[in-house]
Amino acid sequence: MRTSFFGRAAVSDPLRVFVIAGEPSGDKLGGALMAGLKQLRPDVAFDGVGGEHMQAQGLSSRFDMNELSLMGIAEILPKYRQLKRRIRDTAQAVVAMAPDVLITIDSPDFCLRVASQVKAASDIRCVHYVAPTVWAWRPGRAAKMAKVIDHVLALFPFEPPYMEAAGMECDFVGHPVVSEPKVSAQDAASFKVRHNLDDAAPLLLLLPGSRRSEVTRLGPVLGETLAHLAPQHPNMKVVVPAAGPVAGLVEDMARSWAVPSVLLDPREKPLGQAQAEKRNAFAAADFALAVSGTVALELSAARTPMVSVFDMGWISRQIIKRMVITDTGNLINLVSDTRHVPEFVAENCRADLIADGLRGLMQDPTLQLKAMADTMQKLGEGGEDPGLRAAKAVLKRL
């Protein structure tokens, strides 16, 4: 006999959870969820695939999560056979373990294929953390997902109706960005002093992405954008918080940029210190230039106005742009239902256009700052920790 954390019966067996994440943002979600599960069920045992955040919670990853950090059809094809083998081996490991629940986190191309093979061979309960963006593109994905997923943990409050209509249980658990530690004005000022950054000079945060494909494709565009800005802002400073898997690549690229940059390399510090220094940078910066993704919410939490950019390979671009059903991919724009974050995507991902967008933002960020505050409120800022909410949602339905 097993009990949930609500204490209706005595616990006789440990809780066994197989959990999978395939990229840094998913690893962060997984780490918070695992911490919540450990708080509610100290007897929990984990197996699966994850990165440094999940490993810090006790996971011994079956292989390097970075193998799965691919994006775009053209980027995935060369690794297809290897990914197919990883999908098969991971599904077999889940079935052999027979956990109480399989939790897959984002990375649908990998995770949902694993879940499909698990369901074909067992009746293991499958939970997927992060609802597919059916409100943005390929709405039919929800119905396909419902064939292998029992329960969805949603980051955004408008997502449960989409999932429930497709036949899945769904709980809005909030986004973990709202529970990140707040940076004091003193810590932000100390960050500038520590890195010799003039308090009177504009400080731009440059965020080139966490995947090698993103950095390789967009790094030169970002560097060219700095060259456009330099004549009007000769005193501008740039800080680049690099993701661990791409820090070396970013460092090499930054040497050729027109504006001197301070690289924050997370490989040089313990995880907690690296995260704290990144938060300090976000709080200290005046503006940000970021590759589109969940980093938009980190900037929103720090109230650092941003310009968003994104592009992919030509083949992927031609296919995906025919599937998109929304006019924005920026999470602040979506959650706040505004369009105050400038976006430069695909053919418009050009240095001259991006530089113009930054100049406009520097003149007046008021509307974007209001949209950021609204976004954080809707995502549960000031409420219960989303990792704990996610853990409760998982346990409630077991």
mmCIF file of C-alpha atoms in Angstrom:
data_model
loop_
_atom_site.group_PDB
_atom_site.id
_atom_site.type_symbol
_atom_site.label_atom_id
_atom_site.label_comp_id
_atom_site.label_asym_id
_atom_site.label_seq_id
_atom_site.Cartn_x
_atom_site.Cartn_y
_atom_site.Cartn_z
ATOM 1 C CA MET A 1 0.000 0.000 0.000
ATOM 2 C CA ARG A 2 1.246 3.493 -0.893
ATOM 3 C CA THR A 3 0.150 6.923 0.217
ATOM 4 C CA SER A 4 0.410 10.370 -1.200
ATOM 5 C CA PHE A 5 1.847 13.238 0.810
ATOM 6 C CA PHE A 6 -1.686 13.905 2.071
ATOM 7 C CA GLY A 7 -1.141 11.105 4.598
ATOM 8 C CA ARG A 8 -4.190 8.881 3.975
ATOM 9 C CA ALA A 9 -2.311 5.659 4.629
ATOM 10 C CA ALA A 10 1.085 4.420 5.731
ATOM 11 C CA VAL A 11 3.845 4.415 3.152
ATOM 12 C CA SER A 12 5.301 0.946 2.563
ATOM 13 C CA ASP A 13 7.401 1.380 -0.574
ATOM 14 C CA PRO A 14 9.708 4.127 -1.817
ATOM 15 C CA LEU A 15 8.392 6.369 -4.569
ATOM 16 C CA ARG A 16 10.217 5.601 -7.827
ATOM 17 C CA VAL A 17 10.384 8.305 -10.460
ATOM 18 C CA PHE A 18 12.021 8.165 -13.886
ATOM 19 C CA VAL A 19 12.577 11.730 -15.092
ATOM 20 C CA ILE A 20 13.947 13.014 -18.409
ATOM 21 C CA ALA A 21 15.089 16.466 -19.536
ATOM 22 C CA GLY A 22 16.863 17.249 -22.785
ATOM 23 C CA GLU A 23 18.052 20.850 -22.548
ATOM 24 C CA PRO A 24 19.133 23.428 -19.927
ATOM 25 C CA SER A 25 15.699 25.006 -19.434
ATOM 26 C CA GLY A 26 14.138 21.574 -18.890
ATOM 27 C CA ASP A 27 16.945 20.602 -16.541
ATOM 28 C CA LYS A 28 16.157 23.647 -14.431
ATOM 29 C CA LEU A 29 12.469 22.702 -14.286
ATOM 30 C CA GLY A 30 13.432 19.139 -13.434
ATOM 31 C CA GLY A 31 15.705 20.213 -10.611
ATOM 32 C CA ALA A 32 12.938 22.299 -8.996
ATOM 33 C CA LEU A 33 10.394 19.481 -9.405
ATOM 34 C CA MET A 34 12.775 16.944 -7.907
ATOM 35 C CA ALA A 35 13.415 19.238 -4.949
ATOM 36 C CA GLY A 36 9.655 19.496 -4.438
ATOM 37 C CA LEU A 37 9.212 15.729 -4.598
ATOM 38 C CA LYS A 38 12.031 15.219 -2.106
ATOM 39 C CA GLN A 39 10.386 17.693 0.272
ATOM 40 C CA LEU A 40 7.034 15.905 0.086
ATOM 41 C CA ARG A 41 8.331 12.341 -0.229
ATOM 42 C CA PRO A 42 11.805 11.962 1.300
ATOM 43 C CA ASP A 43 11.746 8.293 0.235
ATOM 44 C CA VAL A 44 11.729 9.157 -3.480
ATOM 45 C CA ALA A 45 14.294 7.477 -5.764
ATOM 46 C CA PHE A 46 15.185 8.947 -9.157
ATOM 47 C CA ASP A 47 16.497 7.540 -12.410
ATOM 48 C CA GLY A 48 16.696 9.156 -15.826
ATOM 49 C CA VAL A 49 18.454 11.797 -17.890
ATOM 50 C CA GLY A 50 19.237 15.363 -16.868
ATOM 51 C CA GLY A 51 21.834 18.070 -16.419
ATOM 52 C CA GLU A 52 23.518 19.841 -13.554
ATOM 53 C CA HIS A 53 20.349 21.050 -11.795
ATOM 54 C CA MET A 54 18.819 17.567 -11.715
ATOM 55 C CA GLN A 55 22.112 15.950 -10.812
ATOM 56 C CA ALA A 56 22.376 18.369 -7.888
ATOM 57 C CA GLN A 57 19.129 16.806 -6.623
ATOM 58 C CA GLY A 58 20.593 13.301 -6.745
ATOM 59 C CA LEU A 59 20.072 12.123 -10.323
ATOM 60 C CA SER A 60 22.804 10.036 -11.939
ATOM 61 C CA SER A 61 22.135 10.799 -15.612
ATOM 62 C CA ARG A 62 22.216 7.807 -17.928
ATOM 63 C CA PHE A 63 24.025 9.853 -20.576
ATOM 64 C CA ASP A 64 25.054 13.447 -21.255
ATOM 65 C CA MET A 65 21.892 15.513 -21.613
ATOM 66 C CA ASN A 66 23.644 17.782 -24.133
ATOM 67 C CA GLU A 67 23.284 15.039 -26.739
ATOM 68 C CA LEU A 68 19.613 16.037 -26.908
ATOM 69 C CA SER A 69 20.067 19.826 -27.095
ATOM 70 C CA LEU A 70 19.302 20.063 -30.807
ATOM 71 C CA MET A 71 16.798 22.307 -32.536
ATOM 72 C CA GLY A 72 15.545 22.544 -36.111
ATOM 73 C CA ILE A 73 14.917 19.819 -38.662
ATOM 74 C CA ALA A 74 18.193 20.325 -40.514
ATOM 75 C CA GLU A 75 20.110 20.233 -37.216
ATOM 76 C CA ILE A 76 18.488 16.993 -36.024
ATOM 77 C CA LEU A 77 18.826 14.935 -39.211
ATOM 78 C CA PRO A 78 22.590 14.262 -38.929
ATOM 79 C CA LYS A 79 22.071 12.923 -35.387
ATOM 80 C CA TYR A 80 18.922 10.941 -36.191
ATOM 81 C CA ARG A 81 20.362 7.432 -35.776
ATOM 82 C CA GLN A 82 22.017 8.282 -32.496
ATOM 83 C CA LEU A 83 18.831 9.907 -31.169
ATOM 84 C CA LYS A 84 16.759 6.935 -32.277
ATOM 85 C CA ARG A 85 19.065 4.616 -30.352
ATOM 86 C CA ARG A 86 18.879 6.820 -27.267
ATOM 87 C CA ILE A 87 15.063 6.836 -27.478
ATOM 88 C CA ARG A 88 14.942 3.043 -27.638
ATOM 89 C CA ASP A 89 17.466 2.494 -24.856
ATOM 90 C CA THR A 90 15.808 5.052 -22.569
ATOM 91 C CA ALA A 91 12.330 3.567 -23.100
ATOM 92 C CA GLN A 92 13.666 0.108 -22.324
ATOM 93 C CA ALA A 93 15.251 1.422 -19.131
ATOM 94 C CA VAL A 94 11.919 2.942 -18.039
ATOM 95 C CA VAL A 95 10.019 -0.284 -18.658
ATOM 96 C CA ALA A 96 12.675 -2.323 -16.838
ATOM 97 C CA MET A 97 12.532 0.006 -13.829
ATOM 98 C CA ALA A 98 8.707 0.029 -13.770
ATOM 99 C CA PRO A 99 8.571 3.362 -11.893
ATOM 100 C CA ASP A 100 5.482 4.788 -10.245
ATOM 101 C CA VAL A 101 5.608 7.580 -12.793
ATOM 102 C CA LEU A 102 7.609 8.653 -15.834
ATOM 103 C CA ILE A 103 8.055 12.441 -15.989
ATOM 104 C CA THR A 104 9.274 13.860 -19.282
ATOM 105 C CA ILE A 105 10.244 17.527 -19.427
ATOM 106 C CA ASP A 106 9.869 19.550 -22.622
ATOM 107 C CA SER A 107 12.100 18.312 -25.552
ATOM 108 C CA PRO A 108 9.048 16.678 -27.199
ATOM 109 C CA ASP A 109 10.933 15.212 -30.157
ATOM 110 C CA PHE A 110 12.790 12.981 -27.730
ATOM 111 C CA CYS A 111 10.553 12.757 -24.687
ATOM 112 C CA LEU A 112 7.257 11.953 -26.377
ATOM 113 C CA ARG A 113 8.878 9.254 -28.480
ATOM 114 C CA VAL A 114 10.197 7.684 -25.298
ATOM 115 C CA ALA A 115 6.726 7.922 -23.735
ATOM 116 C CA SER A 116 5.179 6.328 -26.822
ATOM 117 C CA GLN A 117 7.444 3.299 -26.610
ATOM 118 C CA VAL A 118 6.893 3.049 -22.846
ATOM 119 C CA LYS A 119 3.110 3.078 -23.288
ATOM 120 C CA ALA A 120 3.339 0.444 -26.033
ATOM 121 C CA ALA A 121 5.077 -1.918 -23.605
ATOM 122 C CA SER A 122 3.486 -1.034 -20.236
ATOM 123 C CA ASP A 123 0.795 0.865 -18.355
ATOM 124 C CA ILE A 124 3.283 3.188 -16.615
ATOM 125 C CA ARG A 125 1.772 6.589 -15.860
ATOM 126 C CA CYS A 126 3.316 9.299 -18.043
ATOM 127 C CA VAL A 127 3.459 12.966 -17.030
ATOM 128 C CA HIS A 128 4.784 15.645 -19.357
ATOM 129 C CA TYR A 129 6.094 18.897 -17.880
ATOM 130 C CA VAL A 130 5.601 21.877 -20.241
ATOM 131 C CA ALA A 131 2.526 21.862 -22.443
ATOM 132 C CA PRO A 132 3.171 21.897 -26.184
ATOM 133 C CA THR A 133 2.716 25.338 -27.698
ATOM 134 C CA VAL A 134 -0.420 24.369 -29.601
ATOM 135 C CA TRP A 135 -1.592 27.991 -29.268
ATOM 136 C CA ALA A 136 1.407 28.978 -31.411
ATOM 137 C CA TRP A 137 1.803 26.253 -34.007
ATOM 138 C CA ARG A 138 0.717 22.695 -34.931
ATOM 139 C CA PRO A 139 -2.432 22.556 -32.780
ATOM 140 C CA GLY A 140 -2.909 18.881 -33.671
ATOM 141 C CA ARG A 141 -0.019 17.960 -31.407
ATOM 142 C CA ALA A 142 -2.262 17.926 -28.329
ATOM 143 C CA ALA A 143 -4.434 15.119 -29.676
ATOM 144 C CA LYS A 144 -1.374 13.058 -30.663
ATOM 145 C CA MET A 145 0.214 13.660 -27.290
ATOM 146 C CA ALA A 146 -2.931 12.488 -25.473
ATOM 147 C CA LYS A 147 -2.332 8.968 -26.828
ATOM 148 C CA VAL A 148 0.775 8.570 -24.672
ATOM 149 C CA ILE A 149 0.552 11.238 -21.942
ATOM 150 C CA ASP A 150 -1.834 11.021 -18.979
ATOM 151 C CA HIS A 151 -1.099 14.306 -17.240
ATOM 152 C CA VAL A 152 0.429 17.642 -18.255
ATOM 153 C CA LEU A 153 2.083 20.214 -15.990
ATOM 154 C CA ALA A 154 1.548 23.630 -17.603
ATOM 155 C CA LEU A 155 3.729 26.689 -17.122
ATOM 156 C CA PHE A 156 1.156 29.202 -18.286
ATOM 157 C CA PRO A 157 -2.385 29.816 -17.007
ATOM 158 C CA PHE A 158 -4.012 29.786 -20.444
ATOM 159 C CA GLU A 159 -2.798 26.262 -21.340
ATOM 160 C CA PRO A 160 -4.960 23.757 -19.334
ATOM 161 C CA PRO A 161 -8.087 24.143 -21.529
ATOM 162 C CA TYR A 162 -6.097 23.135 -24.615
ATOM 163 C CA MET A 163 -4.769 20.011 -22.915
ATOM 164 C CA GLU A 164 -8.048 19.019 -21.278
ATOM 165 C CA ALA A 165 -9.902 19.383 -24.581
ATOM 166 C CA ALA A 166 -7.512 16.814 -26.025
ATOM 167 C CA GLY A 167 -8.282 14.363 -23.223
ATOM 168 C CA MET A 168 -5.388 14.850 -20.791
ATOM 169 C CA GLU A 169 -5.368 15.915 -17.152
ATOM 170 C CA CYS A 170 -3.627 19.267 -16.793
ATOM 171 C CA ASP A 171 -2.539 21.500 -13.916
ATOM 172 C CA PHE A 172 -1.169 25.032 -14.158
ATOM 173 C CA VAL A 173 1.805 24.984 -11.793
ATOM 174 C CA GLY A 174 3.421 28.323 -12.613
ATOM 175 C CA HIS A 175 6.848 29.072 -13.992
ATOM 176 C CA PRO A 176 9.898 28.593 -11.735
ATOM 177 C CA VAL A 177 11.262 31.971 -12.757
ATOM 178 C CA VAL A 178 8.897 33.634 -10.278
ATOM 179 C CA SER A 179 10.640 31.950 -7.351
ATOM 180 C CA GLU A 180 14.181 32.944 -8.306
ATOM 181 C CA PRO A 181 15.984 34.863 -5.538
ATOM 182 C CA LYS A 182 15.699 38.623 -5.856
ATOM 183 C CA VAL A 183 18.846 40.690 -6.340
ATOM 184 C CA SER A 184 19.319 43.745 -4.153
ATOM 185 C CA ALA A 185 20.457 47.095 -5.523
ATOM 186 C CA GLN A 186 23.624 46.655 -3.465
ATOM 187 C CA ASP A 187 24.403 43.286 -5.095
ATOM 188 C CA ALA A 188 23.804 44.737 -8.567
ATOM 189 C CA ALA A 189 26.132 47.642 -7.792
ATOM 190 C CA SER A 190 28.758 45.272 -6.400
ATOM 191 C CA PHE A 191 28.581 43.250 -9.622
ATOM 192 C CA LYS A 192 29.518 46.362 -11.615
ATOM 193 C CA VAL A 193 32.402 47.173 -9.316
ATOM 194 C CA ARG A 194 33.661 43.588 -9.402
ATOM 195 C CA HIS A 195 33.799 43.599 -13.197
ATOM 196 C CA ASN A 196 35.064 47.165 -13.612
ATOM 197 C CA LEU A 197 31.863 48.388 -15.241
ATOM 198 C CA ASP A 198 31.334 52.146 -15.231
ATOM 199 C CA ASP A 199 28.054 52.865 -13.479
ATOM 200 C CA ALA A 200 27.405 55.804 -15.834
ATOM 201 C CA ALA A 201 27.881 53.801 -19.050
ATOM 202 C CA PRO A 202 25.022 51.806 -20.646
ATOM 203 C CA LEU A 203 25.256 48.115 -19.770
ATOM 204 C CA LEU A 204 23.912 45.675 -22.353
ATOM 205 C CA LEU A 205 23.263 42.038 -21.493
ATOM 206 C CA LEU A 206 23.953 39.767 -24.465
ATOM 207 C CA LEU A 207 22.348 36.311 -24.366
ATOM 208 C CA PRO A 208 23.337 34.199 -27.401
ATOM 209 C CA GLY A 209 21.427 31.013 -26.510
ATOM 210 C CA SER A 210 22.272 27.703 -24.868
ATOM 211 C CA ARG A 211 22.583 25.455 -27.932
ATOM 212 C CA ARG A 212 25.638 25.263 -30.182
ATOM 213 C CA SER A 213 23.392 25.600 -33.238
ATOM 214 C CA GLU A 214 21.944 28.870 -31.880
ATOM 215 C CA VAL A 215 25.310 30.358 -30.980
ATOM 216 C CA THR A 216 26.925 29.343 -34.263
ATOM 217 C CA ARG A 217 24.085 30.782 -36.343
ATOM 218 C CA LEU A 218 23.246 33.905 -34.343
ATOM 219 C CA GLY A 219 26.564 34.836 -32.755
ATOM 220 C CA PRO A 220 27.826 36.654 -35.867
ATOM 221 C CA VAL A 221 24.540 38.590 -36.147
ATOM 222 C CA LEU A 222 24.794 39.672 -32.529
ATOM 223 C CA GLY A 223 28.390 40.736 -33.026
ATOM 224 C CA GLU A 224 27.439 42.776 -36.080
ATOM 225 C CA THR A 225 24.632 44.392 -34.087
ATOM 226 C CA LEU A 226 27.192 45.591 -31.542
ATOM 227 C CA ALA A 227 29.196 47.107 -34.389
ATOM 228 C CA HIS A 228 26.101 49.094 -35.440
ATOM 229 C CA LEU A 229 25.562 50.352 -31.880
ATOM 230 C CA ALA A 230 29.153 51.220 -31.017
ATOM 231 C CA PRO A 231 29.372 54.606 -32.828
ATOM 232 C CA GLN A 232 26.320 56.013 -30.981
ATOM 233 C CA HIS A 233 27.285 54.402 -27.647
ATOM 234 C CA PRO A 234 31.093 54.456 -27.440
ATOM 235 C CA ASN A 235 31.064 53.881 -23.668
ATOM 236 C CA MET A 236 28.637 50.944 -23.759
ATOM 237 C CA LYS A 237 29.687 47.790 -21.948
ATOM 238 C CA VAL A 238 28.518 44.248 -22.654
ATOM 239 C CA VAL A 239 28.087 41.317 -20.269
ATOM 240 C CA VAL A 240 27.586 37.823 -21.669
ATOM 241 C CA PRO A 241 26.280 35.165 -19.236
ATOM 242 C CA ALA A 242 27.176 32.045 -21.227
ATOM 243 C CA ALA A 243 25.525 28.645 -20.825
ATOM 244 C CA GLY A 244 28.019 25.974 -19.763
ATOM 245 C CA PRO A 245 27.809 23.776 -22.891
ATOM 246 C CA VAL A 246 28.583 26.729 -25.203
ATOM 247 C CA ALA A 247 30.823 28.918 -23.022
ATOM 248 C CA GLY A 248 33.974 28.126 -24.973
ATOM 249 C CA LEU A 249 32.286 28.846 -28.299
ATOM 250 C CA VAL A 250 30.894 32.157 -27.021
ATOM 251 C CA GLU A 251 34.302 33.151 -25.666
ATOM 252 C CA ASP A 252 35.907 32.587 -29.073
ATOM 253 C CA MET A 253 33.246 34.636 -30.860
ATOM 254 C CA ALA A 254 33.363 37.514 -28.387
ATOM 255 C CA ARG A 255 37.012 38.228 -29.214
ATOM 256 C CA SER A 256 35.963 39.719 -32.556
ATOM 257 C CA TRP A 257 33.101 41.903 -31.272
ATOM 258 C CA ALA A 258 33.323 45.675 -31.627
ATOM 259 C CA VAL A 259 32.382 46.285 -27.990
ATOM 260 C CA PRO A 260 34.475 44.824 -25.128
ATOM 261 C CA SER A 261 32.568 42.167 -23.243
ATOM 262 C CA VAL A 262 32.668 40.522 -19.850
ATOM 263 C CA LEU A 263 32.080 36.773 -20.183
ATOM 264 C CA LEU A 264 30.449 35.002 -17.251
ATOM 265 C CA ASP A 265 31.655 31.422 -17.620
ATOM 266 C CA PRO A 266 29.655 29.064 -15.370
ATOM 267 C CA ARG A 267 32.331 26.396 -15.721
ATOM 268 C CA GLU A 268 34.624 28.430 -13.486
ATOM 269 C CA LYS A 269 32.372 28.407 -10.408
ATOM 270 C CA PRO A 270 30.146 26.026 -8.426
ATOM 271 C CA LEU A 271 26.561 25.900 -9.704
ATOM 272 C CA GLY A 272 25.087 28.083 -6.956
ATOM 273 C CA GLN A 273 27.695 30.800 -7.362
ATOM 274 C CA ALA A 274 27.357 30.804 -11.145
ATOM 275 C CA GLN A 275 23.583 31.171 -10.877
ATOM 276 C CA ALA A 276 23.914 34.030 -8.383
ATOM 277 C CA GLU A 277 26.378 35.864 -10.614
ATOM 278 C CA LYS A 278 24.035 35.475 -13.584
ATOM 279 C CA ARG A 279 21.139 36.948 -11.571
ATOM 280 C CA ASN A 280 23.386 39.830 -10.537
ATOM 281 C CA ALA A 281 24.180 40.510 -14.195
ATOM 282 C CA PHE A 282 20.506 40.501 -15.140
ATOM 283 C CA ALA A 283 19.720 42.989 -12.383
ATOM 284 C CA ALA A 284 22.699 45.234 -13.159
ATOM 285 C CA ALA A 285 22.029 45.484 -16.904
ATOM 286 C CA ASP A 286 20.093 48.356 -18.427
ATOM 287 C CA PHE A 287 18.943 46.460 -21.524
ATOM 288 C CA ALA A 288 19.259 43.015 -23.072
ATOM 289 C CA LEU A 289 19.693 41.497 -26.504
ATOM 290 C CA ALA A 290 18.608 37.879 -26.310
ATOM 291 C CA VAL A 291 18.028 34.857 -28.470
ATOM 292 C CA SER A 292 14.349 33.992 -28.049
ATOM 293 C CA GLY A 293 13.472 31.439 -25.384
ATOM 294 C CA THR A 294 12.677 31.058 -21.701
ATOM 295 C CA VAL A 295 15.385 33.610 -20.911
ATOM 296 C CA ALA A 296 12.715 36.217 -21.711
ATOM 297 C CA LEU A 297 11.032 35.329 -18.421
ATOM 298 C CA GLU A 298 14.301 35.653 -16.479
ATOM 299 C CA LEU A 299 14.668 39.131 -17.947
ATOM 300 C CA SER A 300 11.058 39.849 -17.067
ATOM 301 C CA ALA A 301 11.667 38.847 -13.453
ATOM 302 C CA ALA A 302 14.677 41.170 -13.342
ATOM 303 C CA ARG A 303 12.707 43.930 -15.120
ATOM 304 C CA THR A 304 15.472 44.234 -17.728
ATOM 305 C CA PRO A 305 13.985 45.478 -21.039
ATOM 306 C CA MET A 306 14.883 43.299 -23.996
ATOM 307 C CA VAL A 307 14.990 42.860 -27.749
ATOM 308 C CA SER A 308 14.437 39.309 -28.962
ATOM 309 C CA VAL A 309 16.015 37.601 -31.986
ATOM 310 C CA PHE A 310 15.751 34.172 -33.555
ATOM 311 C CA ASP A 311 16.585 32.305 -36.746
ATOM 312 C CA MET A 312 17.312 28.782 -37.895
ATOM 313 C CA GLY A 313 18.487 26.942 -40.983
ATOM 314 C CA TRP A 314 16.819 27.762 -44.305
ATOM 315 C CA ILE A 315 15.080 24.386 -44.614
ATOM 316 C CA SER A 316 13.774 24.467 -41.043
ATOM 317 C CA ARG A 317 12.664 28.083 -41.502
ATOM 318 C CA GLN A 318 10.644 27.319 -44.637
ATOM 319 C CA ILE A 319 8.863 24.373 -43.030
ATOM 320 C CA ILE A 320 8.164 25.858 -39.614
ATOM 321 C CA LYS A 321 6.975 29.279 -40.752
ATOM 322 C CA ARG A 322 4.093 27.541 -42.558
ATOM 323 C CA MET A 323 2.989 25.972 -39.279
ATOM 324 C CA VAL A 324 3.037 29.046 -37.033
ATOM 325 C CA ILE A 325 -0.383 30.392 -36.028
ATOM 326 C CA THR A 326 0.673 33.289 -33.786
ATOM 327 C CA ASP A 327 2.361 36.579 -34.582
ATOM 328 C CA THR A 328 4.812 36.442 -31.667
ATOM 329 C CA GLY A 329 7.098 33.896 -30.081
ATOM 330 C CA ASN A 330 8.196 36.005 -27.143
ATOM 331 C CA LEU A 331 6.831 34.765 -23.829
ATOM 332 C CA ILE A 332 6.389 38.243 -22.359
ATOM 333 C CA ASN A 333 4.283 39.268 -25.348
ATOM 334 C CA LEU A 334 2.240 36.073 -25.083
ATOM 335 C CA VAL A 335 1.546 36.061 -21.339
ATOM 336 C CA SER A 336 0.856 39.802 -21.103
ATOM 337 C CA ASP A 337 -1.109 39.751 -24.381
ATOM 338 C CA THR A 338 0.871 42.724 -25.637
ATOM 339 C CA ARG A 339 3.524 43.201 -28.305
ATOM 340 C CA HIS A 340 5.917 45.456 -26.415
ATOM 341 C CA VAL A 341 9.003 43.253 -26.839
ATOM 342 C CA PRO A 342 10.559 43.920 -30.281
ATOM 343 C CA GLU A 343 11.229 40.685 -32.172
ATOM 344 C CA PHE A 344 13.531 40.127 -35.144
ATOM 345 C CA VAL A 345 12.926 36.682 -36.560
ATOM 346 C CA ALA A 346 13.973 34.781 -39.698
ATOM 347 C CA GLU A 347 14.408 37.214 -42.615
ATOM 348 C CA ASN A 348 14.190 40.148 -40.184
ATOM 349 C CA CYS A 349 16.993 38.803 -38.000
ATOM 350 C CA ARG A 350 19.391 41.415 -39.379
ATOM 351 C CA ALA A 351 21.934 43.436 -37.452
ATOM 352 C CA ASP A 352 20.771 46.817 -38.776
ATOM 353 C CA LEU A 353 17.147 46.146 -37.850
ATOM 354 C CA ILE A 354 18.061 44.737 -34.441
ATOM 355 C CA ALA A 355 20.225 47.765 -33.665
ATOM 356 C CA ASP A 356 17.333 50.087 -34.559
ATOM 357 C CA GLY A 357 15.075 48.091 -32.246
ATOM 358 C CA LEU A 358 17.535 48.478 -29.378
ATOM 359 C CA ARG A 359 17.857 52.213 -29.966
ATOM 360 C CA GLY A 360 14.086 52.596 -29.772
ATOM 361 C CA LEU A 361 13.920 50.540 -26.583
ATOM 362 C CA MET A 362 16.669 52.598 -24.968
ATOM 363 C CA GLN A 363 14.662 55.759 -25.574
ATOM 364 C CA ASP A 364 11.547 54.525 -23.758
ATOM 365 C CA PRO A 365 11.123 51.069 -22.161
ATOM 366 C CA THR A 366 8.038 52.072 -20.111
ATOM 367 C CA LEU A 367 5.438 49.919 -21.891
ATOM 368 C CA GLN A 368 7.651 46.858 -21.897
ATOM 369 C CA LEU A 369 8.344 47.197 -18.181
ATOM 370 C CA LYS A 370 4.587 47.258 -17.531
ATOM 371 C CA ALA A 371 4.174 44.113 -19.647
ATOM 372 C CA MET A 372 6.932 42.422 -17.639
ATOM 373 C CA ALA A 373 5.231 43.219 -14.334
ATOM 374 C CA ASP A 374 1.926 41.855 -15.658
ATOM 375 C CA THR A 375 3.650 38.701 -16.904
ATOM 376 C CA MET A 376 5.178 37.952 -13.528
ATOM 377 C CA GLN A 377 1.883 38.510 -11.739
ATOM 378 C CA LYS A 378 0.091 36.080 -14.060
ATOM 379 C CA LEU A 379 2.807 33.452 -13.595
ATOM 380 C CA GLY A 380 2.403 33.469 -9.812
ATOM 381 C CA GLU A 381 5.017 35.874 -8.520
ATOM 382 C CA GLY A 382 4.827 35.954 -4.739
ATOM 383 C CA GLY A 383 2.962 32.632 -4.517
ATOM 384 C CA GLU A 384 3.982 29.059 -3.730
ATOM 385 C CA ASP A 385 7.164 27.729 -5.336
ATOM 386 C CA PRO A 386 6.279 26.270 -8.774
ATOM 387 C CA GLY A 387 8.549 23.271 -8.275
ATOM 388 C CA LEU A 388 6.614 22.380 -5.142
ATOM 389 C CA ARG A 389 3.301 23.030 -6.931
ATOM 390 C CA ALA A 390 4.404 20.711 -9.723
ATOM 391 C CA ALA A 391 5.377 18.006 -7.224
ATOM 392 C CA LYS A 392 2.015 18.285 -5.480
ATOM 393 C CA ALA A 393 0.207 18.025 -8.830
ATOM 394 C CA VAL A 394 2.132 14.860 -9.706
ATOM 395 C CA LEU A 395 1.514 13.184 -6.337
ATOM 396 C CA LYS A 396 -2.145 14.230 -6.171
ATOM 397 C CA ARG A 397 -2.989 12.248 -9.280
ATOM 398 C CA LEU A 398 -0.942 9.077 -8.644
#
